[in-house]
Structure formats: structure tokens, C-alpha cells
Short mmCIF file of C-alpha atoms in Angstrom, two decimals:
data_model
loop_
_atom_site.label_atom_id
_atom_site.label_comp_id
_atom_site.label_asym_id
_atom_site.label_seq_id
_atom_site.Cartn_x
_atom_site.Cartn_y
_atom_site.Cartn_z
CA MET F 1 15.40 78.71 -49.54
CA LEU F 2 13.40 79.21 -48.13
CA ALA F 3 8.35 82.20 -45.10
CA THR F 4 11.90 81.63 -43.65
CA LYS F 5 12.65 82.25 -40.35
CA TRP F 6 15.33 85.49 -39.94
CA SER F 7 16.91 86.98 -37.56
CA TYR F 8 17.58 90.83 -37.06
CA ALA F 9 20.97 92.18 -36.84
CA LYS F 10 22.11 95.84 -37.89
CA ALA F 11 24.26 95.86 -41.23
CA ARG F 12 23.74 92.89 -41.82
CA VAL F 13 21.72 91.37 -44.60
CA LEU F 14 18.65 89.88 -43.89
CA LEU F 15 19.04 86.71 -44.76
CA PRO F 16 16.81 83.41 -44.38
CA LEU F 17 18.36 79.99 -43.03
CA PRO F 18 19.59 77.56 -45.45
CA PRO F 19 17.17 75.16 -46.37
CA TRP F 20 19.05 72.49 -44.56
CA CYS F 21 17.53 74.31 -41.79
CA HIS F 22 14.19 75.09 -43.81
CA ASP F 23 12.39 77.90 -44.04
CA SER F 24 9.17 76.48 -43.66
CA LEU F 25 10.31 75.45 -40.10
CA THR F 26 8.99 77.75 -37.03
CA ARG F 27 8.84 80.75 -39.42
CA PRO F 28 7.81 83.93 -37.46
CA SER F 29 5.64 86.93 -39.52
CA ALA F 30 6.70 90.13 -39.70
CA LYS F 31 4.90 91.27 -36.40
CA GLN F 32 7.71 89.00 -34.37
CA LEU F 33 10.63 90.16 -36.54
CA PHE F 34 10.48 94.33 -36.02
CA SER F 35 9.63 96.06 -32.81
CA HIS F 36 7.30 98.53 -34.60
CA PRO F 37 3.91 98.58 -32.70
CA ARG F 38 1.67 98.27 -35.72
CA GLN F 39 -1.08 100.79 -34.43
CA PHE F 40 -2.51 102.00 -37.68
CA ASN F 41 -5.85 101.16 -38.49
CA LEU F 42 -5.91 99.27 -41.51
CA GLN F 43 -9.61 98.49 -41.23
CA SER F 44 -11.48 101.47 -42.49
CA THR F 45 -8.86 101.27 -45.55
CA TYR F 46 -9.11 97.58 -46.67
CA ALA F 47 -12.89 97.54 -46.28
CA ALA F 48 -12.83 100.14 -48.77
CA ALA F 49 -10.20 98.51 -51.15
CA GLN F 50 -12.10 95.35 -50.78
CA ALA F 51 -15.88 96.43 -51.33
CA ASP F 52 -16.29 95.58 -54.59
CA LYS F 53 -14.42 92.06 -55.08
CA SER F 54 -16.53 89.12 -55.42
CA PRO F 55 -15.58 85.62 -53.37
CA ALA F 56 -14.65 84.09 -57.24
CA LEU F 57 -11.88 86.45 -56.76
CA THR F 58 -10.43 85.62 -53.62
CA GLU F 59 -7.40 83.69 -52.69
CA ASN F 60 -6.91 80.00 -54.14
CA GLY F 61 -5.89 77.30 -51.71
CA PRO F 62 -2.64 75.40 -51.32
CA LEU F 63 -0.66 74.14 -54.67
CA SER F 64 2.62 73.82 -52.27
CA ALA F 65 3.91 71.35 -49.56
CA TYR F 66 6.58 70.92 -47.55
CA VAL F 67 8.34 67.83 -45.60
CA HIS F 68 10.91 67.67 -43.02
CA LEU F 69 12.96 64.90 -43.32
CA PRO F 70 15.31 65.46 -40.46
CA PHE F 71 17.94 62.73 -40.16
CA CYS F 72 21.40 63.87 -39.92
CA LYS F 73 24.71 62.07 -39.90
CA ARG F 74 25.34 65.06 -37.04
CA LYS F 75 23.92 68.23 -36.34
CA CYS F 76 25.89 71.13 -37.29
CA PHE F 77 27.17 72.99 -35.14
CA TYR F 78 25.20 76.49 -36.09
CA CYS F 79 22.17 74.37 -36.93
CA ASP F 80 18.64 75.06 -34.03
CA PHE F 81 16.70 73.20 -35.94
CA PRO F 82 14.76 69.75 -34.98
CA VAL F 83 17.08 66.83 -36.51
CA THR F 84 18.07 63.42 -35.69
CA ALA F 85 21.55 62.91 -35.74
CA VAL F 86 21.69 58.55 -36.84
CA GLY F 87 25.73 58.40 -37.19
CA ARG F 88 27.59 57.50 -40.08
CA ASN F 89 26.42 53.99 -40.12
CA THR F 90 23.39 54.94 -42.17
CA ALA F 91 22.47 51.62 -43.05
CA ALA F 92 22.12 50.35 -39.93
CA SER F 93 19.14 48.18 -39.28
CA HIS F 94 18.18 50.55 -36.11
CA VAL F 95 18.67 53.32 -38.28
CA GLN F 96 16.37 52.15 -41.36
CA GLN F 97 13.25 51.03 -39.07
CA GLN F 98 13.53 54.68 -37.74
CA MET F 99 13.31 56.60 -40.46
CA GLN F 100 10.67 53.74 -41.44
CA GLU F 101 8.43 54.40 -38.54
CA TYR F 102 9.07 58.74 -38.97
CA VAL F 103 7.93 58.25 -42.62
CA ASP F 104 4.59 55.76 -41.39
CA VAL F 105 4.49 59.15 -39.11
CA ILE F 106 4.51 61.45 -41.92
CA CYS F 107 1.84 59.79 -44.28
CA MET F 108 -0.44 59.46 -41.71
CA GLU F 109 -0.48 63.12 -41.27
CA ILE F 110 -0.76 63.23 -44.88
CA SER F 111 -3.86 61.20 -44.55
CA SER F 112 -5.88 63.24 -41.69
CA THR F 113 -5.27 66.73 -43.50
CA GLN F 114 -7.87 67.73 -45.23
CA ARG F 115 -7.57 68.94 -49.59
CA LEU F 116 -7.80 72.53 -49.56
CA ASN F 117 -8.03 73.22 -53.25
CA GLU F 118 -9.24 71.27 -56.28
CA ARG F 119 -5.67 71.83 -58.23
CA PRO F 120 -3.19 69.29 -57.52
CA LEU F 121 0.22 69.91 -56.17
CA GLN F 122 2.26 72.28 -58.01
CA THR F 123 5.99 72.03 -55.59
CA VAL F 124 7.06 69.61 -53.15
CA PHE F 125 10.08 70.80 -51.04
CA PHE F 126 11.73 68.01 -48.94
CA GLY F 127 13.88 69.57 -46.40
CA GLY F 128 15.75 68.58 -43.42
CA GLY F 129 17.89 67.34 -41.76
CA THR F 130 19.78 65.43 -44.94
CA PRO F 131 16.59 64.11 -47.19
CA SER F 132 19.24 62.41 -49.69
CA LEU F 133 19.55 60.18 -46.34
CA VAL F 134 16.57 58.84 -46.89
CA PRO F 135 16.32 55.70 -49.40
CA PRO F 136 14.09 55.83 -52.26
CA GLU F 137 11.14 53.43 -51.63
CA LEU F 138 10.36 55.78 -48.25
CA VAL F 139 10.57 59.26 -50.10
CA GLU F 140 8.76 57.38 -52.65
CA ARG F 141 5.96 56.54 -50.33
CA VAL F 142 5.23 59.84 -49.04
CA LEU F 143 4.98 61.13 -52.98
CA SER F 144 2.41 58.49 -53.04
CA SER F 145 0.63 59.14 -49.67
CA LEU F 146 0.64 63.05 -51.09
CA GLN F 147 -0.83 62.26 -54.74
CA HIS F 148 -3.46 60.27 -53.15
CA ARG F 149 -4.87 63.09 -50.79
CA LEU F 150 -3.60 65.93 -52.08
CA GLY F 151 -3.09 65.61 -55.95
CA LEU F 152 0.18 65.87 -57.73
CA SER F 153 0.87 67.50 -60.98
CA PRO F 154 2.62 65.63 -63.15
CA ARG F 155 5.28 68.60 -64.57
CA ALA F 156 5.54 69.87 -60.53
CA GLU F 157 8.79 70.92 -59.19
CA ILE F 158 9.76 68.45 -56.50
CA SER F 159 12.73 69.39 -54.54
CA LEU F 160 15.32 66.90 -52.66
CA GLU F 161 18.39 68.87 -50.54
CA ALA F 162 21.07 66.46 -50.59
CA ASP F 163 24.23 66.56 -48.57
CA PRO F 164 28.05 65.63 -49.99
CA GLY F 165 28.29 62.17 -49.31
CA THR F 166 24.85 60.78 -49.27
CA PHE F 167 24.57 59.57 -52.52
CA ASP F 168 25.82 58.89 -55.67
CA GLN F 169 24.62 58.57 -59.16
CA GLN F 170 22.40 54.94 -58.95
CA ARG F 171 20.69 56.85 -55.73
CA LEU F 172 20.59 60.49 -57.57
CA ARG F 173 18.66 58.99 -60.49
CA GLN F 174 16.10 56.73 -58.26
CA TYR F 175 15.73 59.73 -56.64
CA LEU F 176 14.69 61.22 -60.15
CA GLN F 177 13.01 58.57 -61.56
CA LEU F 178 10.23 59.13 -58.69
CA GLY F 179 9.41 62.75 -60.61
CA VAL F 180 12.25 65.01 -58.18
CA SER F 181 13.11 67.32 -60.41
CA ARG F 182 15.43 69.15 -58.62
CA VAL F 183 18.14 68.60 -55.84
CA SER F 184 19.98 70.94 -53.63
CA ILE F 185 23.67 70.31 -52.80
CA GLY F 186 24.31 71.86 -49.33
CA VAL F 187 28.36 72.34 -50.12
CA GLN F 188 28.93 75.45 -47.72
CA ALA F 189 32.45 75.72 -48.92
CA PHE F 190 35.33 74.37 -51.30
CA GLN F 191 37.48 74.81 -48.08
CA GLN F 192 37.88 71.55 -45.49
CA ASP F 193 39.00 73.95 -42.69
CA LEU F 194 35.86 75.25 -42.86
CA LEU F 195 33.79 72.63 -43.17
CA GLU F 196 35.55 71.49 -40.11
CA ALA F 197 34.70 74.09 -38.18
CA CYS F 198 31.04 74.49 -38.51
CA GLY F 199 30.58 70.66 -38.41
CA ARG F 200 29.51 69.63 -41.08
CA SER F 201 29.72 65.54 -41.82
CA HIS F 202 31.09 65.78 -45.38
CA THR F 203 34.95 66.27 -46.92
CA LEU F 204 36.06 68.43 -49.97
CA ALA F 205 36.23 65.36 -51.79
CA GLU F 206 33.14 64.84 -51.30
CA VAL F 207 32.11 67.55 -52.42
CA TYR F 208 33.53 67.17 -55.93
CA ALA F 209 32.57 63.82 -55.58
CA ALA F 210 28.55 65.03 -55.45
CA ILE F 211 29.07 67.59 -58.43
CA GLU F 212 30.63 64.88 -60.06
CA ALA F 213 27.41 63.01 -59.87
CA VAL F 214 24.64 65.62 -60.34
CA HIS F 215 26.93 66.36 -63.75
CA ALA F 216 26.64 62.58 -64.80
CA VAL F 217 22.63 62.34 -63.92
CA SER F 218 21.57 65.72 -65.36
CA PRO F 219 18.19 66.64 -62.94
CA PRO F 220 16.37 69.76 -64.32
CA THR F 221 17.69 71.41 -62.21
CA TRP F 222 20.10 71.76 -59.43
CA SER F 223 21.46 74.73 -56.82
CA LEU F 224 24.25 74.49 -55.19
CA ASP F 225 24.31 76.39 -51.12
CA LEU F 226 27.03 78.29 -50.14
CA ILE F 227 27.13 79.80 -46.24
CA SER F 228 29.22 83.37 -45.66
CA GLY F 229 30.44 84.30 -42.49
CA LEU F 230 31.56 80.73 -40.95
CA PRO F 231 34.62 81.21 -38.87
CA GLN F 232 37.43 81.72 -40.27
CA LEU F 233 36.60 82.77 -43.36
CA THR F 234 38.32 85.29 -45.16
CA ARG F 235 37.23 87.68 -48.25
CA ASP F 236 40.14 85.54 -50.58
CA LYS F 237 38.25 82.14 -49.27
CA TRP F 238 35.00 83.24 -49.93
CA ARG F 239 35.96 84.48 -53.36
CA HIS F 240 37.57 81.21 -54.25
CA SER F 241 33.80 79.40 -52.79
CA LEU F 242 32.67 81.70 -55.48
CA GLN F 243 34.60 80.86 -58.48
CA GLU F 244 34.23 76.87 -57.70
CA ALA F 245 30.44 77.03 -57.30
CA VAL F 246 30.67 78.77 -61.08
CA LYS F 247 33.00 76.53 -61.95
CA ALA F 248 30.51 73.64 -60.83
CA GLY F 249 27.71 75.05 -63.05
CA PRO F 250 24.29 74.93 -60.80
CA SER F 251 21.58 76.38 -62.90
CA HIS F 252 20.59 78.09 -58.98
CA VAL F 253 22.90 79.21 -55.88
CA SER F 254 21.61 79.87 -52.44
CA VAL F 255 24.33 82.46 -50.53
CA TYR F 256 23.33 82.71 -46.71
CA ASP F 257 24.78 84.61 -44.50
CA LEU F 258 25.21 82.72 -41.39
CA GLN F 259 23.29 83.54 -38.12
CA VAL F 260 24.78 82.97 -34.41
CA GLU F 261 21.22 80.38 -33.08
CA GLU F 262 21.02 80.82 -29.36
CA GLY F 263 21.17 77.44 -27.43
CA THR F 264 23.82 75.87 -30.81
CA PRO F 265 27.15 75.98 -30.03
CA PHE F 266 28.20 78.56 -32.52
CA ALA F 267 26.58 80.53 -29.39
CA ARG F 268 28.47 79.21 -26.85
CA TRP F 269 32.03 79.80 -29.39
CA TYR F 270 31.37 83.01 -30.24
CA ASN F 271 29.85 86.96 -31.24
CA GLN F 272 28.34 87.49 -34.66
CA GLY F 273 30.45 90.44 -35.68
CA GLN F 274 33.45 89.45 -34.01
CA SER F 275 36.65 87.21 -34.31
CA PRO F 276 37.31 84.28 -35.82
CA LEU F 277 33.56 85.61 -37.47
CA PRO F 278 34.26 87.83 -39.94
CA LYS F 279 33.45 91.75 -38.91
CA ASP F 280 30.77 93.37 -40.19
CA ASP F 281 31.86 95.21 -43.06
CA ASP F 282 34.16 92.14 -44.45
CA ALA F 283 30.77 90.09 -44.20
CA ALA F 284 29.20 93.17 -45.89
CA ALA F 285 32.02 92.70 -48.75
CA MET F 286 31.08 89.00 -49.43
CA TYR F 287 27.89 89.75 -49.97
CA ALA F 288 28.79 92.41 -52.62
CA GLU F 289 31.29 90.19 -54.50
CA ALA F 290 28.88 86.89 -54.82
CA SER F 291 26.79 89.52 -55.93
CA SER F 292 29.10 90.18 -58.51
CA VAL F 293 31.05 86.99 -59.25
CA LEU F 294 27.65 85.95 -59.57
CA GLY F 295 25.72 87.89 -61.86
CA GLN F 296 28.77 88.72 -64.19
CA ALA F 297 28.93 84.39 -64.71
CA GLY F 298 24.83 84.78 -65.87
CA TYR F 299 22.84 84.07 -62.84
CA GLU F 300 19.78 86.62 -62.01
CA HIS F 301 20.01 87.80 -58.60
CA TYR F 302 16.61 87.18 -57.57
CA GLU F 303 15.78 87.38 -53.92
CA VAL F 304 18.43 88.27 -51.66
CA SER F 305 19.63 85.19 -51.27
CA ASN F 306 18.96 83.31 -54.25
CA TYR F 307 20.54 83.82 -57.99
CA ALA F 308 19.46 81.40 -60.95
CA ARG F 309 20.02 81.19 -64.26
CA SER F 310 16.91 82.01 -66.79
CA GLY F 311 14.12 79.60 -65.96
CA HIS F 312 15.63 78.04 -62.90
CA ARG F 313 14.24 80.06 -59.99
CA CYS F 314 12.94 78.15 -57.04
CA ALA F 315 9.02 78.08 -57.45
CA HIS F 316 8.93 76.47 -54.46
CA ASN F 317 10.46 79.49 -52.55
CA GLN F 318 8.78 81.60 -54.53
CA ALA F 319 5.16 80.31 -53.03
CA TYR F 320 6.59 81.50 -49.55
CA TRP F 321 7.88 84.99 -50.42
CA LEU F 322 4.52 85.49 -52.83
CA GLY F 323 2.13 84.88 -49.77
CA LYS F 324 0.74 81.65 -50.66
CA GLN F 325 -0.49 78.90 -48.61
CA TYR F 326 1.08 76.02 -48.38
CA TYR F 327 0.93 72.22 -46.67
CA ALA F 328 3.78 71.44 -44.42
CA PHE F 329 4.06 68.00 -42.67
CA GLY F 330 6.99 66.57 -40.24
CA VAL F 331 8.55 66.97 -37.24
CA GLY F 332 8.82 71.03 -36.42
CA ALA F 333 7.41 72.10 -39.82
CA ALA F 334 4.90 74.70 -40.35
CA SER F 335 2.36 75.34 -42.53
CA TYR F 336 0.69 78.06 -43.56
CA LEU F 337 -3.50 77.72 -44.66
CA GLN F 338 -6.75 79.72 -44.22
CA GLY F 339 -4.76 82.60 -43.20
CA ARG F 340 -2.83 80.91 -40.12
CA ARG F 341 0.95 79.45 -39.78
CA PHE F 342 0.62 76.49 -37.29
CA SER F 343 3.85 75.20 -36.34
CA ARG F 344 4.57 71.12 -35.05
CA PRO F 345 6.00 70.52 -32.08
CA ALA F 346 9.99 70.13 -32.80
CA LYS F 347 10.68 67.65 -30.47
CA MET F 348 9.93 63.78 -31.94
CA LYS F 349 8.10 62.43 -29.31
CA GLU F 350 5.40 65.54 -29.10
CA TYR F 351 5.43 65.42 -32.81
CA VAL F 352 4.32 61.14 -33.15
CA ALA F 353 1.54 62.34 -30.18
CA TRP F 354 0.12 65.38 -32.53
CA ALA F 355 -0.13 63.43 -35.54
CA GLN F 356 -2.11 60.33 -33.57
CA GLN F 357 -4.27 62.92 -32.35
CA LEU F 358 -4.54 64.41 -35.49
CA GLN F 359 -5.92 61.00 -37.14
CA GLN F 360 -7.98 60.53 -34.28
CA GLN F 361 -9.53 63.96 -34.36
CA ALA F 362 -10.39 63.44 -38.69
CA GLN F 363 -11.44 59.49 -38.03
CA GLY F 364 -13.77 61.02 -36.09
CA GLN F 365 -14.96 63.62 -38.58
CA ALA F 366 -15.56 60.97 -41.20
CA ASP F 367 -17.69 58.93 -39.26
CA GLY F 368 -19.35 61.54 -38.05
CA ALA F 369 -20.40 62.22 -42.02
CA GLY F 370 -21.07 58.68 -42.71
CA GLN F 371 -19.83 57.09 -45.82
CA GLY F 372 -19.48 58.68 -49.49
CA ALA F 373 -17.28 61.76 -47.55
CA THR F 374 -14.12 61.93 -48.98
CA ARG F 375 -13.11 65.26 -50.07
CA GLY F 376 -14.36 67.50 -47.10
CA GLU F 377 -12.88 64.57 -44.66
CA GLY F 378 -9.84 65.07 -42.44
CA CYS F 379 -8.50 68.52 -40.65
CA VAL F 380 -6.84 71.61 -40.84
CA PRO F 381 -3.80 72.06 -38.88
CA GLY F 382 -3.79 75.27 -36.67
CA SER F 383 -7.60 75.67 -37.63
CA HIS F 384 -8.24 76.40 -33.92
CA LEU F 385 -6.05 79.52 -34.02
CA PRO F 386 -7.31 83.02 -35.59
CA PRO F 387 -6.21 83.68 -38.59
CA GLU F 388 -3.91 86.53 -39.35
CA SER F 389 -4.71 89.99 -39.01
CA LYS F 390 -4.62 92.24 -42.03
CA GLU F 391 -2.09 94.16 -40.66
CA ASP F 392 -0.21 90.92 -40.40
CA GLN F 393 -0.80 90.06 -44.29
CA LEU F 394 0.04 93.46 -45.46
CA LEU F 395 3.17 93.92 -43.34
CA ASP F 396 4.53 90.14 -44.67
CA THR F 397 3.59 90.92 -47.90
CA ILE F 398 5.77 94.62 -48.01
CA MET F 399 8.63 92.63 -46.41
CA LEU F 400 8.29 89.34 -48.62
CA ARG F 401 7.96 91.38 -52.04
CA LEU F 402 10.99 93.97 -51.11
CA ARG F 403 13.35 90.58 -50.68
CA MET F 404 12.39 89.69 -53.84
CA ALA F 405 14.40 91.43 -57.30
CA ASP F 406 10.50 91.92 -58.79
CA GLY F 407 9.75 94.33 -56.08
CA LEU F 408 6.64 95.20 -54.56
CA ASP F 409 3.97 96.27 -56.83
CA LEU F 410 2.31 99.62 -55.32
CA GLY F 411 -0.61 99.71 -57.54
CA GLN F 412 -1.64 95.83 -56.39
CA LEU F 413 -0.55 97.12 -52.76
CA SER F 414 -3.11 99.60 -53.11
CA SER F 415 -5.71 97.61 -54.97
CA SER F 416 -5.52 94.84 -51.98
CA TYR F 417 -5.32 97.47 -48.78
CA GLY F 418 -6.22 100.67 -49.92
CA VAL F 419 -4.45 103.83 -51.47
CA GLU F 420 -3.53 105.41 -48.28
CA VAL F 421 -1.02 102.42 -48.00
CA ALA F 422 0.39 102.38 -50.65
CA ASP F 423 1.19 106.28 -50.28
CA ARG F 424 2.63 105.66 -46.80
CA VAL F 425 5.29 102.82 -48.48
CA ARG F 426 6.41 104.74 -50.76
CA ALA F 427 6.66 108.17 -48.63
CA ALA F 428 8.60 105.89 -46.22
CA LEU F 429 11.05 104.63 -49.07
CA HIS F 430 12.02 108.18 -50.29
CA LYS F 431 14.93 108.40 -48.32
CA HIS F 432 16.51 105.59 -48.94
CA LYS F 433 15.37 106.31 -53.02
CA ALA F 434 17.73 109.05 -52.73
CA THR F 435 20.29 107.60 -51.04
CA GLY F 436 19.87 104.67 -54.44
CA CYS F 437 19.05 101.56 -52.16
CA VAL F 438 15.75 101.83 -53.65
CA GLN F 439 14.41 102.05 -57.21
CA GLU F 440 10.95 103.01 -58.61
CA LEU F 441 10.35 101.89 -61.99
CA SER F 442 6.95 101.98 -64.36
CA THR F 443 4.84 98.84 -64.92
CA PRO F 444 3.82 97.19 -67.86
CA SER F 445 0.28 98.98 -66.69
CA GLY F 446 1.03 102.03 -66.00
CA GLY F 447 1.38 101.40 -62.96
CA ALA F 448 4.33 101.71 -60.25
CA GLN F 449 7.16 99.25 -58.45
CA VAL F 450 9.52 99.51 -56.01
CA ARG F 451 12.20 97.67 -55.45
CA LEU F 452 15.62 96.89 -53.41
CA SER F 453 19.26 97.87 -55.53
CA ASP F 454 21.43 94.59 -55.76
CA PRO F 455 23.82 94.74 -53.63
CA GLN F 456 23.49 97.71 -51.90
CA GLY F 457 19.54 97.86 -50.83
CA PHE F 458 19.26 94.41 -51.09
CA LEU F 459 22.05 94.92 -48.46
CA LEU F 460 20.83 97.11 -46.12
CA SER F 461 17.29 95.44 -46.42
CA ASN F 462 16.81 94.94 -42.02
CA ASP F 463 16.74 99.06 -42.37
CA ILE F 464 14.51 99.95 -45.13
CA ILE F 465 12.05 97.38 -44.17
CA SER F 466 12.32 98.07 -40.76
CA ASP F 467 11.57 102.52 -41.82
CA VAL F 468 8.27 101.06 -43.75
CA PHE F 469 7.36 99.21 -40.41
CA ALA F 470 7.85 102.66 -38.80
CA GLU F 471 5.54 104.55 -41.09
CA PHE F 472 2.55 102.36 -39.78
CA ASP F 473 3.09 103.06 -36.20
CA MET F 474 0.01 105.76 -34.35
CA LYS F 475 1.80 109.41 -35.10
#
């Protein structure tokens, strides 16, 4: 899942962190991911490309919202995101009070945020944390706040992450009755020893119970998440997990390569590519096997780490990958509004103080506007920041589109940024085209589209995208 946080490791596939550490948390831009200084002057070529475009053709406002629900039974050994560990007794009164108070703040933030699109939200993603720990009535409060403030389409894709051991059939049905249409199950492994090795709070028995509950309730779409690269993971164990995932029959599968993040227990215990973590060659082989097994089972490999049956791509994550704007709410969450990426405080106390300040600012604006000010009231978080440069937008577009099977349309790139930009991208990809890592296809309009091959090109996406970025260095 999902604007995402990546880490760079040569010869390892460029993968986002999994959805429980969701991608709309502190997502860096392309500028932060690759070291090439971008001194290519885009202004003249961009201005020429945009000269004939009218304001009516500018990008629409956000139609997606990410909501961070940080509560977990325990914090996994690989996770470096803002979560609140509440223990196994999630029904305890103090835990329920903590969740209630947090949702109060979320709703306050929503009500203080300016609506930037006439159309209602088309996607909502509840990430965490473990959103399935949050009682349905509190999830309903958040959805009601979104509906009241931003509008919510009756056909919206509403996703909710759920861990085994945190829900049963009844609870799942309650979420669906609220409008949740997509459930993402954080399985991660089909081996008890691997679940314990990465600090997951659920057991293998709870994995199968969760799958049984999903089958009984039959949500419109459900996804199953796996992690490769775990300590003591072998190719045989990985093959077994893939086979069990296919047998479970989800409509969507996400496969993530473990990244050892600073400040986590894993960072103290392990080094990437060294025992007991799989070697880089083994990690690459596991990635290729996932592509093979899932492809043969009828799943489309539509993004570097995501597979879907026909009609079941994640619309919310595609909004990220297509460079669309999106709201975000909650501790540590990052929004992309009016060309600005803004990360909320990652510590709960600081986040609450920030949300209270946002409310005060919104109230001050409303008071200044007088009675009748409704649509324009509220604040745009991050509006104090400078907007992304055209260079950043270009490189984000290149990086995100090349991660998708749909690839990068060079005609659209030329229209948006100039012919010279498209020519430079094609030139940078030429050597990779010769090795079979890049494919160039014709579009229905007679233009050209470039995409990374599966799995070879996806596997080396770090190197390929870095070479494209290098093409925009000052020579």
C-alpha cells in the first residue's frame, strides 16, 4: 500500500513499507531518495509546454483521505512509525478511553481542515497501527466527520487494515455496514516461528481464523499482506507462504521486502543482506518467485509490490502513485495539498497540541469571515511551506509511474514538461531497454509508453530510476 516511504538498497527491489506503517506517513519526495543534484533548468521547457493551458485544465483538488489509527497490541520489531502499544487487553476501560480521546482529536482536525474539492471523497484509507482494534462506533464517527466536512461518495472505496486476532465475523460485518468496502489483512507469514521472529502479536492459528472470518463475511475486496526478507526466511518457507496466500483466495496481495529501519530492534540486531536475514540473491529470487506464483494464479502485478485480480486494484494507493493530492489525518500522517507535502507531528502530545492550534486558526478565520462562511472556512495544513518545485514534481512523476505496470506515457510527459524532458528520459532508459529491463510500447494514440519489465526491471528499479534522475544532472 502505499506516496510511500522507501529506502535505497542497491540490487534490492525498491519497495514501500507495508500498509501497517502506511505510505502516507512521512513520505519523502524523490529529492530525498536519490542523491543526484538536479540542476537541469526545467523552467523554460515547462513554461513552453504549459503556455497554451487554461486554468480550467489545472489539477483537481484531493479526492482521497488517509486516516492514521495508531493503536497496536505491541510494536513489531521492524516498525519505526508512530504507534501506541496498548497491550492484549484492548477492552480495558483506559484503552477504550484513550481511543475515544484520540478520535476526538482526529474529528477536530477534520473539522478544522478546508475543503478543496467540490466533489466528495472517492477513497478513504484507515491505516495504522491496527485500525481493527478501534471499535466500529469510533470508526463511524470518523466517517461521519469526513462526510460532513469533505463529502463522501456512496461508492467510495473505504479501506481498513486489520490484523489477525483483532476481529471476528461480527466485528467485520459491523465495519462493512459502515461502508468499509476493502479489508487489508496483515498476515506477513504463514509460519509461527517467523511471526514470532518479527514481533507480530498474532499466531498462525489466528491467521487461519481471520481468513475464515473474511470468507464468511465476503467483503467486496480483501487484500492479504506478506513480507519477504524476514529473519530465518528460506525459499521453501517463502514458497509455502505464497501457496497459502493463493489458497486463501484474496482479491489483492501485497508483497513487501523487509527494510531494516534505524531506531528499531531489527536495526540493533541485524544488517540487511546478512544472516539471519536472507542474502540479497535470495531476496531477489523470492521477489521473482512471488511474481511467478501470483501471476500464474491470475493476479496482475500492477505495481512493484502489489498484485490484484481484475477490477481489484487499490484505488486509494493508485491516487498516490498517480501523483494526486490527498488529505491526511492523525499522528505522523503526511498530506499532499496544493503542491505541498506536510507531515504532522509523530509524537502524540505534539500532535494533539498541533491539532488544537489548527482548530484555533480555523476558528479565527471563520470569525473573521463572519456568518455564512462555510465552504471557505478551515485551514490547509502545510500552507506555510513552499510548494514542490516543478523539478520535484517531474522526478516524483517519473519514479512513481515507473513503479507501476502501466508505466510512463512519454507523450503525456512531453505535454506536461516539454519534449526535451521526454527525450532525456528515453535516452536514460536506452541501455536498460537493451538488457530487457525496460519495455517501450505504443499507446492507442500512437505515442510511446515505457515500463519496467516484470520481474527483472521491477527488481532493479532502484538502479534504473537513479539512472533517469542522473540524466537531469548538469553536464
